[in-house]
Amino acid sequence: RPRLSPPVRRPDARTPGLGLRPAVLSYVAGIAWFLALVFPPLTQRTYMSENAMGSTMVEEQFAGGDRARAFARDFAAHRKKSGALPVAWLERTMRSVGLEVYTQSFSRKLPFPDETHERYMVSGTNVYGILRAPRAASTESLVLTVPCGSDSTNSQAVGLLLALAAHFRGQIYWAKDIIFLVTEHDLLGTEAWLEAYHDVNVTGMQSSPLQGRAGAIQAALALELSSDVVTSLDVAVEGLNGQLPNLDLLNLFQTFCQKGGLLCTLQGKLQPQDWTSLDGPLQGLQTLLLMVLRQASGRPHGSHGLFLRYRVEALTLRGINSFRQYKYDLVAVGKALEGMFRKLNHLLERLHQSFFLYLLPALSRFVSIGLYMPAAGFLLLVLGLKISSLHEAEVGVEEPGGAPGPSVPLPPSQGVGLASLVAPLLISQAMGLALYVLPVLGQHVATQHFPVAEAEAVVLTLLAIYAAGLALPHNTHRPLSCRVVSTQAPDRGWMALKLVALIYLALQLGCIVLTNFSLGFLLATTMVPAAALAKPHGPRTLYAALLVLTSPAATLLGSLLLWRELQEAPLSLAEGWQLFLAALAQGVLEHHTYGALLFPLLSLGLYPCWLLFWNVLFWK
């Protein structure tokens, strides 16, 4: 007679330890996967995917170093004399080298004064010259642009641009138009020109229409030089809202730097030479973290960042004068640019063969999206485990040894109505809407009643509204308690609210990771543990401290401190606080000026979601 084994008792989903161990393992796996990205099994060598740019067998003939320096001296003298961009001199010089020259005037009133660049009412003029392709119709074009700001003249870059224009004018192999663009007021001038070129207006910029146009822009290079002699060329790839150029364009830059013997850097860091030992991956980890922090900010780190919005692959090249053992003149930089333009001239279609989503631990190595996405997936799995655990605790599990079936419905007094969750959801979302709208709209009212400037009023209003959200638990308990709390199921109220908050956070982080991995990973790293642990029982003080330290504002402050630490320029807490206040003002300004999405994402999405967990923590 067969012996019947005793039924296996399943653990109750409401057991406190259920799901905690898998959640911890999943979180540790996500962090470990990200740290492992710098090791050779996961990081790969870069390679050229576009066949038209696979060979560098072109002979660069640029030898206009002296002419470039002469142009730079004349440009600096005329700029110093006029106090603004010497438009008339640029027009004469561009015409003298054989370009079609046009100008564009623009103006922009900022939402509040930009204290970093000391500007409010901005007006300027862009100058650009077009070199028509002698061997093809004007259907495609390339752009070489030099931004000129009020704090940096960028004279050497203007001189090199004019010298390259004169050299290119004498060649007959161009199949694409080449636009030589000099913009005023840095990114503002670039945005005004791009909007007018593509006949759109997405930022409220007021500008005159362009009188001359070329073909569809295939690629663009932005040039910034600090002196006549450079020791290295640093490349910036991060664009607006975390967009990145096609990896083949970066590979092309590295190839011609190697061909000309130029020292090229990424994030200001030299490339590791030995990836077999631990020193190479550790140095690559610093570069990778710097790229993640810059991409997560959503700021365009150069004029190229605005081109990416219009599906134009672009890079910013910055000449650095720091390493004394390496010295290169403008001829070497000009030859590298000439080689890049000649290879881009061979393109038959837009760059599309290589990756658009990647991370860079070094210029010679990259991590593709298929290899870095599991790191974020493990972190989001923590939220999935908590959602499943809370859902099972809400609906109950099947009885041990019994057949599966629908659970017995609770009496009406124990049910959790959806109307009971409306109050915290609406109040939290209203606080986020106030955080987004009131700082800019109420700046004039604040300046009339308090002795502060407009920019200070915006930042102080941001901090005041953000801190006011901490008082929300005292305001939302009453409408919740009258519908949810019962003597037989006292925990169902906060569990239902936390379930909604976890789903809300998981959806937001999932969408962010798909569009800007760096931002989504940073937010998931900080917010997921506090969200998973938040509950009104246990060490509430510890949970409250963890929630505050992982809030969106604290994440921003910690990112700034980590950024300066990786740049080997650490800050004190007082200096970090001042940098944090400046970053708040710049974030709001860049959203209203260029369309950066970090500020509305935090204020309208993640901050209200964080307030829901704060309500859960202080549930009564």
XYZ file of C-alpha atoms in Angstrom:
620
model
C 0.000 0.000 0.000
C 1.618 3.293 -1.047
C 2.399 5.782 1.688
C 1.030 9.274 1.213
C 3.510 12.048 1.847
C 2.301 14.922 4.021
C 1.225 18.049 2.142
C 3.899 20.681 1.691
C 2.878 23.878 3.451
C 3.364 26.961 1.274
C 4.633 30.110 2.951
C 2.144 32.893 3.445
C 2.665 35.857 1.143
C 2.151 38.164 4.090
C 5.211 36.772 5.830
C 7.659 39.686 6.274
C 10.650 37.800 4.915
C 8.954 36.515 1.785
C 10.435 38.102 -1.322
C 13.106 39.993 0.608
C 15.936 37.612 -0.192
C 15.252 37.459 -3.967
C 14.852 41.245 -4.020
C 18.221 41.764 -2.322
C 19.893 39.301 -4.666
C 18.328 41.005 -7.682
C 19.509 44.442 -6.545
C 23.056 43.207 -5.879
C 23.063 41.468 -9.268
C 22.099 44.724 -11.010
C 24.911 46.699 -9.359
C 27.429 43.897 -9.958
C 26.403 43.631 -13.631
C 26.956 47.365 -14.120
C 30.399 47.243 -12.482
C 31.323 44.266 -14.663
C 30.637 46.232 -17.859
C 34.216 47.548 -17.916
C 35.779 44.095 -18.118
C 36.668 42.647 -21.544
C 34.057 39.894 -21.627
C 31.345 42.580 -21.672
C 33.143 45.542 -23.204
C 34.069 45.141 -26.865
C 36.553 46.788 -29.186
C 35.103 49.444 -31.453
C 34.978 48.774 -35.176
C 33.841 50.619 -38.276
C 30.493 49.373 -39.568
C 29.993 51.776 -42.483
C 31.799 50.456 -45.565
C 32.135 53.917 -47.105
C 34.290 55.016 -44.149
C 36.218 51.829 -43.572
C 39.544 52.942 -45.054
C 41.625 55.992 -44.133
C 43.682 55.921 -47.335
C 43.217 59.607 -48.057
C 46.093 62.055 -48.216
C 45.432 65.111 -46.090
C 46.983 68.178 -47.709
C 46.037 70.933 -45.276
C 49.033 73.172 -44.530
C 47.355 76.428 -43.542
C 48.556 76.670 -39.958
C 50.049 80.146 -40.367
C 46.966 81.360 -42.183
C 44.733 79.981 -39.432
C 46.742 81.797 -36.757
C 46.544 85.033 -38.743
C 42.777 84.691 -39.074
C 42.532 83.996 -35.337
C 44.518 87.125 -34.428
C 42.407 89.322 -36.702
C 39.171 87.832 -35.348
C 40.259 88.378 -31.725
C 41.291 91.983 -32.446
C 37.996 92.851 -34.167
C 35.975 91.134 -31.451
C 37.810 93.006 -28.720
C 37.300 96.291 -30.559
C 33.573 95.839 -31.176
C 32.738 93.946 -27.979
C 30.585 91.493 -29.939
C 30.867 89.054 -32.805
C 32.558 90.913 -35.732
C 29.858 90.129 -38.277
C 31.113 92.487 -41.009
C 34.681 91.150 -40.775
C 33.446 87.534 -40.917
C 31.344 88.303 -43.995
C 34.280 89.902 -45.812
C 36.678 87.110 -44.888
C 34.322 84.305 -45.888
C 33.615 85.971 -49.232
C 37.326 86.407 -49.815
C 37.857 82.630 -49.582
C 35.030 81.947 -52.049
C 31.996 81.118 -49.922
C 28.353 82.140 -50.261
C 27.887 84.188 -47.108
C 24.651 84.809 -45.215
C 23.706 86.137 -41.793
C 20.851 85.432 -39.410
C 19.727 87.629 -36.536
C 17.944 86.163 -33.524
C 16.677 87.209 -30.113
C 15.424 85.369 -27.058
C 14.047 86.509 -23.725
C 14.968 83.963 -21.093
C 12.332 82.973 -18.495
C 14.604 84.458 -15.801
C 18.146 85.902 -15.810
C 20.957 83.432 -16.408
C 23.445 84.366 -13.709
C 26.018 81.859 -14.935
C 26.412 83.661 -18.278
C 25.005 87.015 -17.077
C 22.292 87.359 -19.704
C 18.519 87.857 -19.821
C 17.552 89.614 -23.050
C 19.722 87.880 -25.634
C 20.165 89.092 -29.203
C 22.863 88.173 -31.669
C 23.817 87.306 -35.226
C 24.973 84.060 -36.791
C 27.265 84.070 -39.816
C 27.572 81.113 -42.150
C 29.151 80.438 -45.505
C 28.254 77.666 -47.949
C 30.759 75.872 -50.149
C 28.730 74.407 -53.008
C 29.628 70.916 -54.147
C 31.104 71.107 -57.661
C 30.293 67.475 -58.468
C 26.698 67.109 -57.255
C 23.446 68.951 -56.732
C 22.785 70.610 -53.377
C 20.892 67.690 -51.889
C 23.202 66.822 -48.969
C 25.553 68.832 -46.780
C 28.044 68.709 -43.919
C 28.495 71.326 -41.187
C 31.578 72.637 -39.408
C 30.489 74.978 -36.631
C 32.307 77.114 -34.072
C 30.293 78.471 -31.111
C 31.377 81.856 -29.770
C 30.176 82.761 -26.288
C 30.505 85.856 -24.187
C 32.975 84.240 -21.790
C 35.170 82.492 -24.401
C 35.981 83.913 -27.828
C 37.156 80.612 -29.379
C 39.375 82.642 -31.728
C 41.683 79.790 -32.701
C 38.715 77.648 -33.760
C 37.367 80.480 -35.939
C 40.782 80.905 -37.535
C 41.047 77.179 -38.277
C 37.501 77.156 -39.701
C 38.359 79.970 -42.126
C 41.642 78.336 -43.122
C 39.886 75.026 -43.767
C 37.240 76.835 -45.840
C 39.974 78.355 -48.000
C 41.643 74.953 -48.395
C 38.398 73.115 -49.181
C 37.524 75.749 -51.773
C 40.447 74.650 -53.914
C 39.409 70.975 -54.033
C 37.136 69.484 -56.700
C 36.167 66.162 -55.117
C 33.363 67.433 -52.873
C 30.028 65.684 -53.467
C 28.240 67.423 -50.585
C 27.813 71.078 -49.688
C 29.863 72.195 -46.704
C 28.466 74.813 -44.322
C 30.904 76.837 -42.213
C 28.879 78.226 -39.306
C 29.947 80.728 -36.613
C 27.269 81.177 -33.949
C 26.937 83.813 -31.262
C 25.906 83.130 -27.660
C 26.939 79.492 -27.772
C 23.987 77.126 -27.816
C 21.378 79.852 -28.227
C 22.793 80.817 -31.608
C 23.079 77.187 -32.651
C 19.459 76.492 -31.703
C 18.254 79.585 -33.569
C 20.105 78.531 -36.731
C 18.911 74.921 -36.569
C 15.286 75.927 -36.070
C 15.439 78.326 -39.003
C 17.242 75.789 -41.216
C 14.602 73.121 -40.568
C 11.739 75.666 -40.564
C 10.467 74.810 -37.073
C 10.110 76.691 -33.796
C 10.188 74.457 -30.751
C 11.688 76.800 -28.147
C 10.031 80.159 -28.838
C 13.150 81.588 -30.467
C 12.638 84.737 -32.539
C 14.907 84.715 -35.573
C 15.035 85.916 -39.143
C 14.545 83.334 -41.927
C 17.623 81.954 -43.635
C 18.390 83.447 -47.031
C 20.671 80.630 -48.127
C 20.331 76.899 -47.656
C 22.219 73.770 -48.586
C 21.099 70.158 -48.708
C 19.943 67.897 -45.901
C 22.598 67.857 -43.192
C 24.221 64.428 -42.886
C 26.779 65.122 -40.142
C 28.223 68.023 -38.162
C 31.381 68.751 -36.186
C 31.647 71.480 -33.547
C 35.133 72.815 -32.802
C 36.406 74.479 -29.624
C 40.074 75.415 -29.240
C 41.641 77.163 -26.266
C 45.055 78.008 -27.767
C 47.226 77.772 -30.899
C 48.908 74.672 -29.493
C 46.914 71.733 -28.142
C 48.115 68.692 -26.286
C 45.018 66.536 -26.849
C 41.606 66.535 -28.469
C 38.731 65.693 -26.138
C 35.512 64.481 -27.741
C 32.029 65.093 -26.318
C 29.219 62.775 -27.386
C 26.363 63.448 -24.914
C 23.539 65.459 -26.447
C 20.200 66.896 -25.418
C 18.163 64.503 -23.244
C 20.890 61.874 -23.386
C 20.946 61.407 -27.151
C 24.130 59.965 -28.638
C 25.549 60.110 -32.177
C 26.090 57.046 -34.283
C 29.122 55.168 -33.024
C 30.730 55.159 -36.480
C 31.248 58.926 -36.272
C 33.188 58.501 -33.040
C 35.182 55.655 -34.586
C 36.043 57.920 -37.515
C 37.396 60.575 -35.148
C 39.537 58.051 -33.288
C 40.864 56.578 -36.540
C 42.156 59.889 -37.868
C 43.582 60.853 -34.504
C 45.581 57.634 -34.542
C 46.638 58.205 -38.136
C 47.902 61.726 -37.402
C 49.436 60.821 -34.045
C 47.014 63.070 -32.152
C 46.321 62.277 -28.520
C 42.548 61.886 -28.105
C 40.709 61.684 -24.789
C 37.191 60.926 -23.589
C 35.751 62.730 -20.546
C 39.198 64.280 -20.182
C 40.693 60.845 -19.401
C 43.473 59.054 -21.243
C 42.691 55.645 -22.675
C 43.770 52.607 -20.639
C 46.465 50.653 -22.405
C 46.343 47.364 -20.496
C 42.908 45.762 -20.161
C 44.282 42.434 -18.918
C 45.199 43.759 -15.473
C 42.885 45.432 -12.962
C 44.208 48.964 -13.604
C 42.689 49.192 -17.080
C 39.115 48.283 -16.064
C 39.304 50.560 -13.004
C 40.312 53.502 -15.180
C 37.593 52.537 -17.637
C 35.082 52.522 -14.762
C 35.901 56.164 -13.981
C 35.337 57.128 -17.615
C 32.128 55.087 -17.740
C 30.749 56.738 -14.591
C 31.575 60.190 -15.949
C 29.681 59.410 -19.142
C 26.704 58.049 -17.184
C 26.531 61.203 -15.050
C 26.792 63.505 -18.065
C 24.226 61.594 -20.070
C 21.832 61.430 -17.128
C 21.890 65.224 -16.769
C 20.188 65.584 -20.161
C 22.254 68.687 -20.928
C 23.778 69.214 -24.373
C 27.513 69.109 -23.600
C 28.431 71.101 -26.676
C 26.822 72.530 -29.782
C 26.626 69.059 -31.305
C 23.989 68.112 -28.726
C 21.364 70.269 -30.436
C 22.048 68.761 -33.881
C 21.098 65.310 -32.602
C 17.505 66.452 -32.079
C 17.209 66.910 -35.855
C 18.628 63.473 -36.676
C 22.023 64.907 -37.557
C 24.999 62.905 -36.294
C 27.408 65.314 -34.589
C 30.404 65.555 -32.261
C 32.113 68.351 -30.338
C 35.925 68.396 -30.441
C 37.721 70.396 -27.753
C 41.401 71.219 -27.891
C 42.995 70.755 -24.467
C 46.334 72.189 -23.407
C 47.293 70.211 -20.319
C 49.717 67.338 -21.002
C 53.128 68.904 -21.507
C 54.751 65.938 -23.212
C 52.416 66.208 -26.207
C 52.287 69.295 -28.446
C 50.298 69.678 -31.666
C 49.708 72.767 -33.764
C 46.705 73.773 -35.831
C 48.028 71.901 -38.877
C 47.638 68.532 -37.145
C 44.119 69.375 -35.995
C 43.238 70.667 -39.469
C 44.460 67.477 -41.129
C 42.312 65.361 -38.828
C 39.261 67.483 -39.654
C 40.055 67.357 -43.374
C 40.299 63.563 -43.280
C 36.990 63.262 -41.419
C 35.189 65.518 -43.902
C 36.635 63.638 -46.865
C 35.392 60.324 -45.486
C 31.969 61.786 -44.643
C 31.896 63.082 -48.215
C 31.795 59.427 -49.393
C 28.569 58.608 -47.572
C 25.732 57.444 -49.793
C 23.173 57.441 -46.963
C 22.885 58.549 -43.371
C 24.989 56.834 -40.739
C 22.919 53.921 -39.527
C 25.055 50.766 -39.585
C 26.518 51.105 -36.098
C 25.022 51.595 -32.626
C 23.020 54.599 -31.426
C 22.703 53.308 -27.845
C 25.967 52.492 -26.100
C 28.265 53.279 -23.173
C 31.947 54.145 -23.465
C 34.554 53.056 -20.896
C 37.194 54.257 -23.414
C 37.389 55.534 -26.973
C 38.533 52.156 -28.224
C 35.903 50.143 -26.354
C 32.133 50.262 -26.047
C 29.258 48.460 -24.340
C 26.213 47.819 -26.506
C 22.606 48.095 -25.354
C 22.148 44.347 -25.230
C 24.911 44.041 -22.643
C 24.165 46.949 -20.309
C 20.361 46.704 -20.226
C 20.287 43.649 -17.878
C 21.792 45.846 -15.140
C 18.648 47.996 -15.143
C 16.467 44.922 -15.596
C 17.703 43.389 -12.333
C 16.936 46.635 -10.474
C 13.436 46.839 -11.916
C 12.906 43.188 -11.019
C 13.034 44.257 -7.354
C 9.936 46.376 -7.923
C 8.260 43.489 -9.716
C 8.914 41.157 -6.789
C 7.510 43.665 -4.300
C 4.441 44.271 -6.469
C 3.798 40.526 -6.666
C 4.274 40.103 -2.920
C 1.909 42.957 -2.073
C -0.675 41.742 -4.562
C -0.663 38.261 -3.074
C -0.963 39.749 0.382
C -3.966 41.754 -0.794
C -5.927 38.967 -2.518
C -4.638 36.071 -0.402
C -3.171 32.740 -1.496
C -4.720 29.325 -1.983
C -5.076 27.114 1.066
C -2.365 24.470 1.656
C -3.220 21.244 -0.071
C -6.408 22.636 -1.515
C -7.316 23.076 -5.123
C -6.649 26.428 -6.681
C -9.627 28.641 -7.051
C -10.917 32.129 -6.586
C -10.406 33.633 -3.166
C -13.350 34.394 -0.953
C -14.266 38.078 -1.244
C -13.905 40.175 1.856
C -16.837 41.936 3.459
C -17.434 45.502 2.311
C -15.971 46.850 5.542
C -12.631 45.248 4.729
C -12.468 46.205 1.058
C -10.237 48.968 -0.219
C -12.157 51.318 -2.505
C -10.387 53.096 -5.326
C -11.871 56.367 -4.145
C -9.802 56.129 -0.971
C -6.592 56.382 -3.026
C -7.691 59.459 -4.945
C -6.743 61.921 -2.204
C -3.020 61.034 -1.880
C -2.657 60.626 -5.633
C -4.239 63.988 -6.422
C -2.408 65.867 -3.679
C 0.967 64.371 -4.629
C 0.434 65.138 -8.298
C -0.724 68.669 -7.435
C 2.507 69.236 -5.518
C 4.468 68.098 -8.546
C 2.482 70.435 -10.798
C 3.140 73.316 -8.394
C 6.838 72.439 -8.403
C 6.854 72.669 -12.186
C 4.738 75.800 -12.677
C 5.072 78.126 -9.689
C 8.846 78.842 -9.563
C 8.897 80.602 -12.947
C 5.427 82.143 -12.716
C 5.894 83.421 -9.172
C 9.386 84.861 -9.490
C 8.166 88.460 -9.839
C 5.904 88.144 -6.798
C 8.816 86.777 -4.780
C 11.142 89.600 -5.808
C 8.552 92.197 -4.781
C 8.157 90.839 -1.254
C 11.667 89.518 -0.565
C 15.122 91.008 -1.230
C 16.164 88.366 -3.779
C 16.930 88.334 -7.493
C 14.780 86.501 -10.037
C 17.086 83.487 -10.328
C 17.348 83.196 -6.538
C 13.561 83.466 -6.252
C 13.127 80.543 -8.670
C 15.522 78.320 -6.730
C 14.102 79.254 -3.311
C 10.554 78.593 -4.534
C 11.663 75.195 -5.803
C 13.142 74.300 -2.429
C 10.111 75.616 -0.522
C 7.589 73.608 -2.532
C 9.804 70.528 -2.394
C 10.068 70.742 1.395
C 6.339 71.423 1.758
C 5.674 67.971 0.358
C 7.086 66.468 3.554
C 3.979 67.715 5.407
C 1.639 65.757 3.148
C 1.143 62.730 5.448
C -0.574 64.924 8.047
C -2.995 66.176 5.386
C -3.947 62.882 3.720
C -4.513 60.602 6.704
C -8.088 61.642 7.410
C -9.587 61.013 3.957
C -7.740 57.717 3.813
C -8.645 56.446 7.237
C -12.370 56.918 6.860
C -12.507 54.512 3.894
C -9.671 52.074 4.395
C -8.801 51.338 7.989
C -10.771 48.636 9.730
C -10.249 46.677 12.883
C -9.869 43.383 11.010
C -7.559 44.527 8.188
C -5.596 47.545 9.398
C -2.744 47.076 6.909
C -4.755 46.937 3.718
C -4.846 50.721 3.317
C -1.113 51.404 3.172
C -0.515 48.204 1.243
C -2.935 49.320 -1.468
C -1.287 52.751 -1.653
C 2.185 51.228 -1.820
C 1.073 48.841 -4.540
C -0.093 51.780 -6.668
C 3.134 53.695 -5.933
C 5.318 50.704 -6.892
C 3.492 50.249 -10.187
C 3.771 53.997 -10.862
C 7.523 53.968 -10.148
C 8.150 50.817 -12.196
C 6.377 52.257 -15.229
C 8.311 55.521 -15.020
C 11.707 53.914 -14.551
C 11.004 51.426 -17.332
C 10.224 54.209 -19.796
C 13.222 56.285 -18.701
C 15.633 53.363 -19.045
C 14.520 52.808 -22.640
C 15.187 56.432 -23.646
C 18.042 57.439 -21.331
C 19.653 54.431 -19.695
C 22.044 56.458 -17.545
C 19.275 58.513 -15.941
C 17.043 55.501 -15.420
C 19.858 53.453 -13.876
C 20.883 56.220 -11.460
C 17.299 56.765 -10.321
C 16.671 53.038 -9.987
C 19.869 52.583 -7.965
C 18.788 55.189 -5.415
C 14.976 54.977 -5.349
C 14.326 51.236 -5.612
C 15.691 50.184 -2.162
C 13.826 52.913 -0.286
C 10.626 52.223 -2.227
C 10.820 48.513 -1.480
C 11.432 49.020 2.250
C 8.907 51.802 2.904
C 6.234 50.742 5.393
C 4.669 52.249 8.524
C 6.090 49.530 10.813
C 9.572 48.875 12.070
C 12.378 51.482 12.356
C 10.432 54.381 10.881
C 13.219 56.883 11.538
C 15.681 54.759 9.578
C 13.225 54.371 6.703
C 12.539 58.118 6.683
C 16.260 58.916 6.536
C 16.682 56.421 3.687
C 13.770 57.974 1.768
C 15.174 61.491 2.162
C 18.672 60.409 1.118
C 17.306 58.706 -2.006
C 14.864 61.447 -3.021
C 15.322 63.062 -6.461
C 16.940 66.188 -4.947
C 19.381 64.159 -2.852
C 20.217 62.051 -5.918
C 21.055 65.227 -7.833
C 23.275 66.507 -5.019
C 25.061 63.172 -4.706
C 25.601 63.006 -8.461
C 27.238 66.441 -8.456
C 29.580 65.462 -5.628
C 30.460 62.183 -7.355
C 31.045 64.042 -10.630
C 33.581 66.385 -9.075
C 35.212 63.509 -7.204
C 35.713 61.574 -10.452
C 37.140 64.719 -12.048
C 39.681 64.785 -9.208
C 38.322 68.154 -8.049
C 36.406 67.281 -4.858
C 34.141 69.822 -3.195
C 33.277 70.582 0.394
C 29.653 70.373 1.483
C 29.268 74.165 1.286
C 30.710 74.274 -2.233
C 28.599 71.297 -3.221
C 25.474 73.070 -1.949
C 26.248 76.158 -4.038
C 26.819 73.961 -7.075
C 23.526 72.207 -6.337
C 21.631 75.521 -6.281
C 23.259 76.560 -9.570
C 22.338 73.194 -11.105
C 18.688 73.690 -10.094
C 18.575 77.072 -11.827
C 20.317 75.735 -14.925
C 17.997 72.741 -15.127
C 14.884 74.936 -15.144
C 16.490 77.351 -17.601
C 17.591 74.643 -20.036
C 14.122 73.139 -20.047
C 12.503 76.419 -21.052
C 15.333 77.370 -23.424
C 16.311 74.152 -25.223
C 13.631 71.664 -24.240
C 15.621 69.551 -21.756
C 13.270 67.042 -20.135
C 14.996 66.340 -16.819
C 13.179 69.076 -14.876
C 9.609 68.144 -15.934
C 10.427 64.460 -15.535
C 11.488 64.921 -11.915
C 8.825 67.447 -10.948
C 5.796 65.942 -12.693
C 6.704 62.260 -12.427
C 9.244 61.082 -9.897
C 8.650 63.661 -7.155
C 4.900 62.879 -6.849
C 5.743 59.180 -6.873
C 8.277 59.710 -4.084
C 5.612 61.546 -2.066
C 3.393 58.471 -2.248
C 6.076 56.398 -0.515
C 6.447 59.185 2.040
C 2.708 58.852 2.735
C 3.072 55.104 3.116
C 5.868 55.541 5.639
C 3.858 57.845 7.914
C 0.586 55.965 7.661
C -1.559 55.959 10.816
